[in-house]
Short mmCIF file of C-alpha atoms in Angstrom, two decimals:
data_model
loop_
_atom_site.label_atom_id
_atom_site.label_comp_id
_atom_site.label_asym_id
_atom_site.label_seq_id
_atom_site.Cartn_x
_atom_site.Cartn_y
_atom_site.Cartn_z
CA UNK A 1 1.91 -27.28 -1.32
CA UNK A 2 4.09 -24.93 -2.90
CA UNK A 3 3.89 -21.05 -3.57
CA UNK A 4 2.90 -21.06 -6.80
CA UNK A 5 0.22 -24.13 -5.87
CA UNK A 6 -1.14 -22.06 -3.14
CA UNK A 7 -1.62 -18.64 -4.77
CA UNK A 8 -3.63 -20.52 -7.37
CA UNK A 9 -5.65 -22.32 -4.49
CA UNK A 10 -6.55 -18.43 -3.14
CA UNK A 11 -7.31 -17.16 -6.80
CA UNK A 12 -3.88 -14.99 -6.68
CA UNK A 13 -2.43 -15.01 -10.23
CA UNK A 14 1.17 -17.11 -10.51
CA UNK A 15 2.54 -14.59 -12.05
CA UNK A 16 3.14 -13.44 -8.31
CA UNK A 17 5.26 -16.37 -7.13
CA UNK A 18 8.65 -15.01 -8.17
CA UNK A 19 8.42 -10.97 -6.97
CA UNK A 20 6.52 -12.81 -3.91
CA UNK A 21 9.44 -15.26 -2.79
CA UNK A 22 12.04 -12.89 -2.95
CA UNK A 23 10.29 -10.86 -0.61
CA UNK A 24 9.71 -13.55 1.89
CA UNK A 25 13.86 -14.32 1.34
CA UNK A 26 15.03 -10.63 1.62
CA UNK A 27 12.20 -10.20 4.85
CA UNK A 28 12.43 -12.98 6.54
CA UNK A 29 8.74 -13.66 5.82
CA UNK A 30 9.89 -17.43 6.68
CA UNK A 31 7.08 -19.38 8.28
CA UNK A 32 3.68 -20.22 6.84
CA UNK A 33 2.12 -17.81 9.84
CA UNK A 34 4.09 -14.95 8.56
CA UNK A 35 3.53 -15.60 4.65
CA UNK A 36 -0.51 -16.17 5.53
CA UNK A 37 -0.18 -12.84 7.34
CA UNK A 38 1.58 -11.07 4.50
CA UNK A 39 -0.81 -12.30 1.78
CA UNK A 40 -3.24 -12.33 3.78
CA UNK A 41 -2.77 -8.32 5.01
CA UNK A 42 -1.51 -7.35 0.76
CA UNK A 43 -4.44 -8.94 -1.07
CA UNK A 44 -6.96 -6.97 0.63
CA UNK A 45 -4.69 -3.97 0.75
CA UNK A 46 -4.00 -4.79 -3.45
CA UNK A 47 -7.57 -6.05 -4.47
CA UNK A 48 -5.90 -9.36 -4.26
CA UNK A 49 -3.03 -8.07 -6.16
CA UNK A 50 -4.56 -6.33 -9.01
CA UNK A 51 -3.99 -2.64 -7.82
CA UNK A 52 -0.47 -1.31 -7.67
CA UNK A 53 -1.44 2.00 -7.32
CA UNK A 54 -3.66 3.84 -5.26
CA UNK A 55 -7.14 5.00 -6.61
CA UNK A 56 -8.47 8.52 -5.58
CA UNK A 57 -11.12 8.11 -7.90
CA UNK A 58 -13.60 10.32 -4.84
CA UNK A 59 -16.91 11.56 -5.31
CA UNK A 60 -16.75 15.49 -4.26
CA UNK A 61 -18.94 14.11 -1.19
CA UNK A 62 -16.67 11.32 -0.08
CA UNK A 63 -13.72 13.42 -0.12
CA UNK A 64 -15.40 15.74 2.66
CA UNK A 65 -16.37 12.46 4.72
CA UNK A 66 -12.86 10.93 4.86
CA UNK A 67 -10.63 13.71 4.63
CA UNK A 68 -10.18 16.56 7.52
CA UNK A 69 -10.42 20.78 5.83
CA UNK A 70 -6.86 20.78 6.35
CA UNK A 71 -6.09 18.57 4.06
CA UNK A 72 -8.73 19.48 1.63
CA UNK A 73 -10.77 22.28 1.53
CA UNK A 74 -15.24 22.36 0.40
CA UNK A 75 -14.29 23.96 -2.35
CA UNK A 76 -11.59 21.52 -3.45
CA UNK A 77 -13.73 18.96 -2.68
CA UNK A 78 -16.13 20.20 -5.51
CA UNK A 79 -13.69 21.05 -7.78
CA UNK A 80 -11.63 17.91 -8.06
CA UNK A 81 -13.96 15.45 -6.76
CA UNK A 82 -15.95 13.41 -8.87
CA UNK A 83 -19.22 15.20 -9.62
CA UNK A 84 -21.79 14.63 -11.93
CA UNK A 85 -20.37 17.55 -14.21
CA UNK A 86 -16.94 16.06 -13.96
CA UNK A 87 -14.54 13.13 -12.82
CA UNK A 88 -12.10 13.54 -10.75
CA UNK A 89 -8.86 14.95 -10.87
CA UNK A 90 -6.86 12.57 -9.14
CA UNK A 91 -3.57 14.57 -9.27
CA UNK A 92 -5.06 17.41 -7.65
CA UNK A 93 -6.62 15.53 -5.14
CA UNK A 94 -3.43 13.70 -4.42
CA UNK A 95 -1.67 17.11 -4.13
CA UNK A 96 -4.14 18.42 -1.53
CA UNK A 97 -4.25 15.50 0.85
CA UNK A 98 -0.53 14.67 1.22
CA UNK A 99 -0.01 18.40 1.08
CA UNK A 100 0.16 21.10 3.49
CA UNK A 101 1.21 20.43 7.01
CA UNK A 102 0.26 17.02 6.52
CA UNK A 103 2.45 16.01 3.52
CA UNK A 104 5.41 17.55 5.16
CA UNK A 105 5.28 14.76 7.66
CA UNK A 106 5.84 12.89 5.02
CA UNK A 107 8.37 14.43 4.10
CA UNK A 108 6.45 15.87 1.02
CA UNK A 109 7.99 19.67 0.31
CA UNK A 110 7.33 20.64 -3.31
CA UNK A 111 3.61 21.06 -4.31
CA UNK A 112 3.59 17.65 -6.84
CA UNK A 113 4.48 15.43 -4.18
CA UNK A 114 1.66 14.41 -3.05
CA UNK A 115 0.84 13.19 -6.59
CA UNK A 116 4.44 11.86 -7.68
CA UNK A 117 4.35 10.04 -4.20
CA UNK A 118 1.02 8.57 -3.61
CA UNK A 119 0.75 5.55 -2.72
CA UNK A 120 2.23 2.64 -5.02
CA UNK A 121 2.74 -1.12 -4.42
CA UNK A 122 0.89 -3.79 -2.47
CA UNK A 123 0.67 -1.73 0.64
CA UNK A 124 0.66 1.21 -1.03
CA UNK A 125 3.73 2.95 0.15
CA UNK A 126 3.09 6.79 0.43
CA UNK A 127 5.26 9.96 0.96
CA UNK A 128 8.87 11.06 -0.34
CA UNK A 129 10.41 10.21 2.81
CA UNK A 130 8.97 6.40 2.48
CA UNK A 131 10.06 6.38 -1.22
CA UNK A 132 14.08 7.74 -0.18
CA UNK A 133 14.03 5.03 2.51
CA UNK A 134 12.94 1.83 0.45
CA UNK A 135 15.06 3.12 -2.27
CA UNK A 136 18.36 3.55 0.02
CA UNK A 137 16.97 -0.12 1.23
CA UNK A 138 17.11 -1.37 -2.11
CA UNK A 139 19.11 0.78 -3.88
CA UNK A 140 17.18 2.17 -6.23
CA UNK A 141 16.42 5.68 -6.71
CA UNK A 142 12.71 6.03 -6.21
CA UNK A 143 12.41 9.57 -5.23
CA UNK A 144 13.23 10.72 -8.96
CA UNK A 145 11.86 7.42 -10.52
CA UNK A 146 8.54 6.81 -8.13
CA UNK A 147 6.46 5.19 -11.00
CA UNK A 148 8.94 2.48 -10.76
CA UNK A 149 7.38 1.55 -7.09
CA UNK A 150 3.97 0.14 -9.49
CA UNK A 151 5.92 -2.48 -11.06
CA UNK A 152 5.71 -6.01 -9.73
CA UNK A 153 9.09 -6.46 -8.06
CA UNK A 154 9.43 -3.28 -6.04
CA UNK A 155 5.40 -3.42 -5.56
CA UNK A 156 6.23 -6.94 -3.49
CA UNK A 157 9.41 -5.59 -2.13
CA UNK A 158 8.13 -2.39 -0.75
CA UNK A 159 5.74 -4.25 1.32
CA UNK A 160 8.12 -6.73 2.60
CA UNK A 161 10.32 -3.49 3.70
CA UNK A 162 7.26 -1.92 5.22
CA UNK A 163 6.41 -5.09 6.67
CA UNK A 164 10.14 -5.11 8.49
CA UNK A 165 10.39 -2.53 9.57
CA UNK A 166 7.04 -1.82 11.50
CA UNK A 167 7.65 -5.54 13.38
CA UNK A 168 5.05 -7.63 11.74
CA UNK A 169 6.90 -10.71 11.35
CA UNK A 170 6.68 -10.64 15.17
CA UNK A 171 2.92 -10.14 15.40
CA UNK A 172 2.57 -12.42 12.86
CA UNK A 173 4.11 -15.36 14.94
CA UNK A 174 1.92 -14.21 17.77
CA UNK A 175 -0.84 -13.88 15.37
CA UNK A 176 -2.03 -10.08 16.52
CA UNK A 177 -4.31 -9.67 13.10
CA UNK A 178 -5.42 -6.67 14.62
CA UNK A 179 -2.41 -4.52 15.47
CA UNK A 180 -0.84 -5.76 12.34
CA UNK A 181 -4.13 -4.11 10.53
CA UNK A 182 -3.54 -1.02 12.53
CA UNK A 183 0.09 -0.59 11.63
CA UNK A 184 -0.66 -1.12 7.86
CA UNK A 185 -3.73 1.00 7.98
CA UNK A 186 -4.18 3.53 10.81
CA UNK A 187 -6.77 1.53 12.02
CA UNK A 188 -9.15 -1.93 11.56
CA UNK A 189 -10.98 -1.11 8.37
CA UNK A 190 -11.87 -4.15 6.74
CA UNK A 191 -10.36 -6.69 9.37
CA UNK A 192 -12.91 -9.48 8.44
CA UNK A 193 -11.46 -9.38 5.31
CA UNK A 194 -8.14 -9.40 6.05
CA UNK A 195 -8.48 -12.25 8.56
CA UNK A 196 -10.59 -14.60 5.81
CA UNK A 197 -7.97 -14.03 3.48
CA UNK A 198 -5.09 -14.74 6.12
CA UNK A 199 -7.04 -18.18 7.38
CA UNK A 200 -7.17 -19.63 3.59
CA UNK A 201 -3.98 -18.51 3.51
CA UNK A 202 -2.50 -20.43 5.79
CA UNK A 203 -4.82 -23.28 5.04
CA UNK A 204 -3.52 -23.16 1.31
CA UNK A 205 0.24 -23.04 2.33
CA UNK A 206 -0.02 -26.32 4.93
#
């Protein structure tokens, strides 16, 4: 079956087959295990490729469940989260999360960073320093043009990059779902998911 046949099979819009198959050349996503893996991994990461950018669309109380005080303080929480006076401010919230001590890991220093680098593409690259390194990658200038990481191209080829360079080609051939989920996401949050959508995957692409 071919790419285009197969991303119709999984309900993935066509429109995808281009931006997705230079990836796979540029990565060398090469083998139906590692393409499964990659879709498999970037359509629950994307909505099945609908978002390109990340949502912070948080209730006030959600922000307080998933995020730590020193990224975002109670009464930040209030004030940007989404409350019944108000929606949220998604710029501020960005701001306060991948500020502070923790942005600066990131290599976020000026206090819009955390906004102008949230995360973009299929796996939702995040931080300036992620940005400067896909761009040097590529070269492309995303750390003064980061909206440009949203658009379907460098959405697809920021994940392939990310992909690379954490090693998942590798645990896709040994097919190690799970570490692959932790290296894209901290963790295993939503691993059923990601597995379903990795089996008819592979199923679609023979």
């Amino acid at each position: 079956m071919s790419l285009k046949d197969a991303l119709v099979t999984l309900g993935i819009d066509p429109k995808w087959e281009e931006p997705l198959q230079a990836a796979f050349d540029k990565y060398d996503i090469s083998t139906p295990k590692r393409q499964a893996a990659f879709i498999g991994q970037c359509a629950h990461e994307s909505n099945n490729f609908h978002n390109l950018e990340e949502n912070l669309n948080y209730k006030a109380e959600a922000l307080r469940a998933l995020f730590s005080k020193s990224r975002i303080s109670d009464e930040d929480c209030q004030k940007y989260g989404r409350t019944a006076d108000h929606p949220a401010n998604q710029e501020a919230i960005a701001n306060c999360i991948y500020g502070g001590d923790f942005g600066r890991k990131m290599g976020n220093t000026e206090k819009t960073d955390g906004w102008a680098f949230h995360g973009r593409g299929w796996i939702q690259l995040t931080g300036r320093d992620n940005y400067d390194r896909f761009g040097k990658a590529v070269g492309i200038d995303f750390t003064n043009q980061p909206h440009l990481l949203a658009e379907p191209n460098y959405a697809a080829l920021s994940a392939a990059w990310f992909w690379n360079k954490h090693g998942l080609n590798e645990l896709a051939d040994a097919q190690e779902h799970g570490m692959i989920t932790k290296r894209i996401n901290g963790g295993t949050l939503g691993l059923d998911d990601r597995l379903q959508k990795t089996t008819k995957a592979l199923a679609a692409l023979g």
